[in-house]
Amino acid sequence: MALFKKKSQVFFDGFIELGEMARKCMEALANGLREFENEDPLKLKNDVHLIEHEADKIKRKLEEDLAKEFVTPIDREDIFVLLDKLDDLIDAIDEISYKIYIRNYKSLPEDIGPFIFKCIASIDGLNEVLKNFNHIHEKKIMDPLINYVIKIEEEVDKLYEEKVRDLYMNEDISYDEKRMNERIYGYFENISDKSRDVCKEILVIMYKNI
């Protein structure tokens, strides 16, 4: 299909690379949180931020390539927007380690595991979407992949609602602890939201190019 010329494969490859950086960022965060009581929060922040910084360099290079490229596989504006959406996702992961450090968290909710698991699944699902992005004109391929990420985001929303409700029904937990845990749950909900947002942007692009 003439729309997707080989010379512009750099953008599809770049989207995949940024998705992989989001996965690395999430993996670094998850590993640090699994050993949180023994983890130096400054080291956790720096480890995650180093990956985020590398992702920023990849994004800037793609933007430079875009400025030079005469023929692009999709609209120039769509490429810019999608790069920003992927950047927002990586920033949302980086923000968790940053907030844990500056707010000097000493502990995390004991039931944070399902949030971490679902956020990893969400990013993995997004990466499958990005790997198939050059099939954007094929709804039968793209729709199930996109819907999977949207489904996980809905599951995280439901999980957030249940966990926050449980917090405020528990009279044995102080109000300050409830607010702290609610914020932490919200950080992870935001990651799934950002993964969904990337997919929704791809959905818009898909319908523009069918």
mmCIF file of C-alpha atoms in Angstrom:
data_model
loop_
_atom_site.group_PDB
_atom_site.id
_atom_site.type_symbol
_atom_site.label_atom_id
_atom_site.label_comp_id
_atom_site.label_asym_id
_atom_site.label_seq_id
_atom_site.Cartn_x
_atom_site.Cartn_y
_atom_site.Cartn_z
ATOM 1 C CA MET A 1 0.000 0.000 0.000
ATOM 2 C CA ALA A 2 1.507 3.327 -1.127
ATOM 3 C CA LEU A 3 0.547 5.000 2.137
ATOM 4 C CA PHE A 4 3.213 3.081 4.021
ATOM 5 C CA LYS A 5 6.478 3.527 2.163
ATOM 6 C CA LYS A 6 9.601 1.802 3.408
ATOM 7 C CA LYS A 7 11.487 5.095 3.797
ATOM 8 C CA SER A 8 9.025 6.139 6.510
ATOM 9 C CA GLN A 9 9.350 2.925 8.520
ATOM 10 C CA VAL A 10 11.503 4.942 10.921
ATOM 11 C CA PHE A 11 8.358 6.355 12.545
ATOM 12 C CA PHE A 12 6.712 2.979 13.051
ATOM 13 C CA ASP A 13 9.980 1.660 14.485
ATOM 14 C CA GLY A 14 10.189 4.748 16.697
ATOM 15 C CA PHE A 15 6.710 4.194 18.111
ATOM 16 C CA ILE A 16 7.685 0.622 18.949
ATOM 17 C CA GLU A 17 10.913 1.797 20.583
ATOM 18 C CA LEU A 18 9.056 4.293 22.765
ATOM 19 C CA GLY A 19 6.576 1.581 23.760
ATOM 20 C CA GLU A 20 9.476 -0.620 24.774
ATOM 21 C CA MET A 21 10.931 2.247 26.813
ATOM 22 C CA ALA A 22 7.590 2.571 28.620
ATOM 23 C CA ARG A 23 7.820 -1.148 29.432
ATOM 24 C CA LYS A 24 11.391 -0.781 30.728
ATOM 25 C CA CYS A 25 10.351 2.197 32.820
ATOM 26 C CA MET A 26 7.422 0.262 34.292
ATOM 27 C CA GLU A 27 9.616 -2.771 34.931
ATOM 28 C CA ALA A 28 12.196 -0.657 36.800
ATOM 29 C CA LEU A 29 9.417 0.855 38.898
ATOM 30 C CA ALA A 30 7.808 -2.521 39.616
ATOM 31 C CA ASN A 31 11.130 -4.095 40.634
ATOM 32 C CA GLY A 32 11.819 -1.257 43.045
ATOM 33 C CA LEU A 33 8.344 -1.414 44.564
ATOM 34 C CA ARG A 34 8.553 -5.184 45.138
ATOM 35 C CA GLU A 35 11.479 -4.562 47.495
ATOM 36 C CA PHE A 36 10.222 -1.194 48.660
ATOM 37 C CA GLU A 37 11.138 -1.517 52.347
ATOM 38 C CA ASN A 38 14.751 -2.248 51.388
ATOM 39 C CA GLU A 39 14.880 0.160 48.449
ATOM 40 C CA ASP A 40 16.562 3.554 48.524
ATOM 41 C CA PRO A 41 13.825 5.894 47.182
ATOM 42 C CA LEU A 42 16.452 8.161 45.621
ATOM 43 C CA LYS A 43 17.933 5.218 43.724
ATOM 44 C CA LEU A 44 14.462 4.153 42.587
ATOM 45 C CA LYS A 45 13.726 7.672 41.369
ATOM 46 C CA ASN A 46 17.035 7.895 39.522
ATOM 47 C CA ASP A 47 16.748 4.427 37.974
ATOM 48 C CA VAL A 48 13.308 5.167 36.539
ATOM 49 C CA HIS A 49 14.178 8.720 35.510
ATOM 50 C CA LEU A 50 17.255 7.541 33.605
ATOM 51 C CA ILE A 51 14.999 5.449 31.346
ATOM 52 C CA GLU A 52 12.545 8.340 30.989
ATOM 53 C CA HIS A 53 15.445 10.589 29.940
ATOM 54 C CA GLU A 54 16.536 8.082 27.282
ATOM 55 C CA ALA A 55 12.969 7.985 25.989
ATOM 56 C CA ASP A 56 12.970 11.778 25.716
ATOM 57 C CA LYS A 57 16.045 11.589 23.492
ATOM 58 C CA ILE A 58 14.345 9.045 21.234
ATOM 59 C CA LYS A 59 11.284 11.287 20.975
ATOM 60 C CA ARG A 60 13.378 14.352 20.102
ATOM 61 C CA LYS A 61 15.233 12.400 17.396
ATOM 62 C CA LEU A 62 11.935 11.293 15.869
ATOM 63 C CA GLU A 63 10.696 14.877 15.886
ATOM 64 C CA GLU A 64 13.879 15.956 14.113
ATOM 65 C CA ASP A 65 13.388 13.201 11.520
ATOM 66 C CA LEU A 66 9.803 14.307 11.060
ATOM 67 C CA ALA A 67 10.891 17.869 10.316
ATOM 68 C CA LYS A 68 13.200 16.576 7.562
ATOM 69 C CA GLU A 69 10.903 13.932 6.061
ATOM 70 C CA PHE A 70 8.989 14.971 2.968
ATOM 71 C CA VAL A 71 6.755 11.883 2.816
ATOM 72 C CA THR A 72 5.250 10.559 6.065
ATOM 73 C CA PRO A 73 3.224 7.349 6.521
ATOM 74 C CA ILE A 74 0.435 9.215 8.314
ATOM 75 C CA ASP A 75 -0.344 12.908 8.780
ATOM 76 C CA ARG A 76 2.525 14.878 10.277
ATOM 77 C CA GLU A 77 0.250 16.242 12.996
ATOM 78 C CA ASP A 78 -0.854 12.722 13.946
ATOM 79 C CA ILE A 79 2.757 11.662 14.400
ATOM 80 C CA PHE A 80 3.428 14.625 16.691
ATOM 81 C CA VAL A 81 0.322 13.915 18.765
ATOM 82 C CA LEU A 82 1.104 10.215 19.076
ATOM 83 C CA LEU A 83 4.670 10.962 20.165
ATOM 84 C CA ASP A 84 3.296 13.276 22.847
ATOM 85 C CA LYS A 85 0.818 10.627 24.043
ATOM 86 C CA LEU A 86 3.610 8.062 24.385
ATOM 87 C CA ASP A 87 5.710 10.640 26.209
ATOM 88 C CA ASP A 88 2.802 11.292 28.588
ATOM 89 C CA LEU A 89 2.644 7.573 29.401
ATOM 90 C CA ILE A 90 6.350 7.370 30.213
ATOM 91 C CA ASP A 91 6.128 10.564 32.270
ATOM 92 C CA ALA A 92 3.241 9.069 34.272
ATOM 93 C CA ILE A 93 5.432 6.106 35.224
ATOM 94 C CA ASP A 94 8.350 8.360 36.077
ATOM 95 C CA GLU A 95 6.065 10.506 38.216
ATOM 96 C CA ILE A 96 5.350 7.629 40.612
ATOM 97 C CA SER A 97 8.983 7.145 41.608
ATOM 98 C CA TYR A 98 9.380 10.924 41.830
ATOM 99 C CA LYS A 99 6.354 11.353 44.111
ATOM 100 C CA ILE A 100 7.443 8.447 46.306
ATOM 101 C CA TYR A 101 10.800 10.180 46.767
ATOM 102 C CA ILE A 102 9.708 13.778 47.373
ATOM 103 C CA ARG A 103 6.829 12.761 49.668
ATOM 104 C CA ASN A 104 9.160 10.385 51.518
ATOM 105 C CA TYR A 105 6.800 7.421 51.524
ATOM 106 C CA LYS A 106 7.831 4.847 54.099
ATOM 107 C CA SER A 107 5.357 2.176 53.028
ATOM 108 C CA LEU A 108 2.956 1.290 50.245
ATOM 109 C CA PRO A 109 -0.539 -0.233 50.328
ATOM 110 C CA GLU A 110 -0.277 -3.986 50.816
ATOM 111 C CA ASP A 111 -2.711 -4.521 47.958
ATOM 112 C CA ILE A 112 -0.813 -2.478 45.344
ATOM 113 C CA GLY A 113 0.202 -5.665 43.486
ATOM 114 C CA PRO A 114 -2.903 -5.947 41.261
ATOM 115 C CA PHE A 115 -2.421 -2.345 40.113
ATOM 116 C CA ILE A 116 1.180 -3.042 39.125
ATOM 117 C CA PHE A 117 0.202 -6.264 37.345
ATOM 118 C CA LYS A 118 -2.581 -4.613 35.349
ATOM 119 C CA CYS A 119 -0.443 -1.620 34.401
ATOM 120 C CA ILE A 120 2.237 -3.951 33.050
ATOM 121 C CA ALA A 121 -0.451 -5.847 31.112
ATOM 122 C CA SER A 122 -1.777 -2.565 29.758
ATOM 123 C CA ILE A 123 1.638 -1.499 28.479
ATOM 124 C CA ASP A 124 2.292 -4.950 27.012
ATOM 125 C CA GLY A 125 -1.054 -4.720 25.233
ATOM 126 C CA LEU A 126 -0.176 -1.276 23.925
ATOM 127 C CA ASN A 127 3.113 -2.594 22.592
ATOM 128 C CA GLU A 128 1.227 -5.205 20.583
ATOM 129 C CA VAL A 129 -0.820 -2.363 19.088
ATOM 130 C CA LEU A 130 2.348 -0.444 18.203
ATOM 131 C CA LYS A 131 3.997 -3.518 16.661
ATOM 132 C CA ASN A 132 1.005 -3.847 14.335
ATOM 133 C CA PHE A 133 0.672 -0.136 13.609
ATOM 134 C CA ASN A 134 1.706 -0.605 9.974
ATOM 135 C CA HIS A 135 -1.522 -2.639 9.610
ATOM 136 C CA ILE A 136 -3.528 0.404 10.614
ATOM 137 C CA HIS A 137 -5.813 0.033 7.590
ATOM 138 C CA GLU A 138 -6.834 -3.483 8.758
ATOM 139 C CA LYS A 139 -9.570 -3.209 11.394
ATOM 140 C CA LYS A 140 -9.674 -6.956 11.981
ATOM 141 C CA ILE A 141 -6.103 -6.837 13.231
ATOM 142 C CA MET A 142 -6.168 -3.537 15.094
ATOM 143 C CA ASP A 143 -9.580 -3.512 16.775
ATOM 144 C CA PRO A 144 -9.028 -6.520 19.102
ATOM 145 C CA LEU A 145 -5.596 -5.235 20.130
ATOM 146 C CA ILE A 146 -6.906 -1.759 20.933
ATOM 147 C CA ASN A 147 -9.987 -3.097 22.703
ATOM 148 C CA TYR A 148 -7.780 -5.238 24.949
ATOM 149 C CA VAL A 149 -5.968 -2.158 26.279
ATOM 150 C CA ILE A 150 -9.242 -0.296 26.746
ATOM 151 C CA LYS A 151 -10.647 -3.306 28.624
ATOM 152 C CA ILE A 152 -7.709 -3.315 31.042
ATOM 153 C CA GLU A 153 -8.153 0.403 31.670
ATOM 154 C CA GLU A 154 -11.773 -0.239 32.594
ATOM 155 C CA GLU A 155 -10.662 -3.029 34.947
ATOM 156 C CA VAL A 156 -8.200 -0.670 36.645
ATOM 157 C CA ASP A 157 -10.952 1.931 37.045
ATOM 158 C CA LYS A 158 -13.117 -0.675 38.754
ATOM 159 C CA LEU A 159 -10.213 -1.830 40.929
ATOM 160 C CA TYR A 160 -9.514 1.759 41.958
ATOM 161 C CA GLU A 161 -13.149 2.309 42.878
ATOM 162 C CA GLU A 162 -13.259 -0.863 44.988
ATOM 163 C CA LYS A 163 -9.964 -0.208 46.778
ATOM 164 C CA VAL A 164 -10.718 3.420 47.603
ATOM 165 C CA ARG A 165 -14.188 2.468 48.821
ATOM 166 C CA ASP A 166 -12.631 -0.195 51.067
ATOM 167 C CA LEU A 167 -10.205 2.379 52.470
ATOM 168 C CA TYR A 168 -12.901 4.763 53.589
ATOM 169 C CA MET A 169 -15.037 1.952 55.000
ATOM 170 C CA ASN A 170 -12.147 0.811 57.195
ATOM 171 C CA GLU A 171 -12.309 2.625 60.537
ATOM 172 C CA ASP A 172 -8.982 1.174 61.662
ATOM 173 C CA ILE A 173 -7.013 3.266 59.160
ATOM 174 C CA SER A 174 -6.206 6.909 59.837
ATOM 175 C CA TYR A 175 -7.485 9.561 57.461
ATOM 176 C CA ASP A 176 -3.923 10.502 56.476
ATOM 177 C CA GLU A 177 -3.165 6.899 55.539
ATOM 178 C CA LYS A 178 -6.382 6.685 53.546
ATOM 179 C CA ARG A 179 -5.461 9.799 51.568
ATOM 180 C CA MET A 180 -1.926 8.517 50.988
ATOM 181 C CA ASN A 181 -3.130 5.150 49.702
ATOM 182 C CA GLU A 182 -5.791 6.780 47.549
ATOM 183 C CA ARG A 183 -3.111 8.918 45.873
ATOM 184 C CA ILE A 184 -0.935 5.875 45.205
ATOM 185 C CA TYR A 185 -3.837 3.958 43.674
ATOM 186 C CA GLY A 186 -4.498 7.026 41.534
ATOM 187 C CA TYR A 187 -0.934 7.110 40.228
ATOM 188 C CA PHE A 188 -1.389 3.622 38.792
ATOM 189 C CA GLU A 189 -4.844 4.343 37.463
ATOM 190 C CA ASN A 190 -3.244 7.215 35.563
ATOM 191 C CA ILE A 191 -0.811 4.829 33.854
ATOM 192 C CA SER A 192 -3.644 2.698 32.500
ATOM 193 C CA ASP A 193 -5.430 5.889 31.420
ATOM 194 C CA LYS A 194 -2.359 7.000 29.467
ATOM 195 C CA SER A 195 -2.033 3.592 27.768
ATOM 196 C CA ARG A 196 -5.684 3.847 26.751
ATOM 197 C CA ASP A 197 -5.151 7.398 25.491
ATOM 198 C CA VAL A 198 -2.402 6.230 23.137
ATOM 199 C CA CYS A 199 -4.721 3.551 21.791
ATOM 200 C CA LYS A 200 -7.578 6.001 21.332
ATOM 201 C CA GLU A 201 -5.277 8.275 19.353
ATOM 202 C CA ILE A 202 -4.266 5.322 17.190
ATOM 203 C CA LEU A 203 -7.962 4.533 16.718
ATOM 204 C CA VAL A 204 -8.550 8.069 15.448
ATOM 205 C CA ILE A 205 -5.609 7.745 13.069
ATOM 206 C CA MET A 206 -6.872 4.366 11.916
ATOM 207 C CA TYR A 207 -10.287 5.710 10.929
ATOM 208 C CA LYS A 208 -8.629 8.605 9.100
ATOM 209 C CA ASN A 209 -6.612 6.150 7.009
ATOM 210 C CA ILE A 210 -9.068 3.331 6.277
#
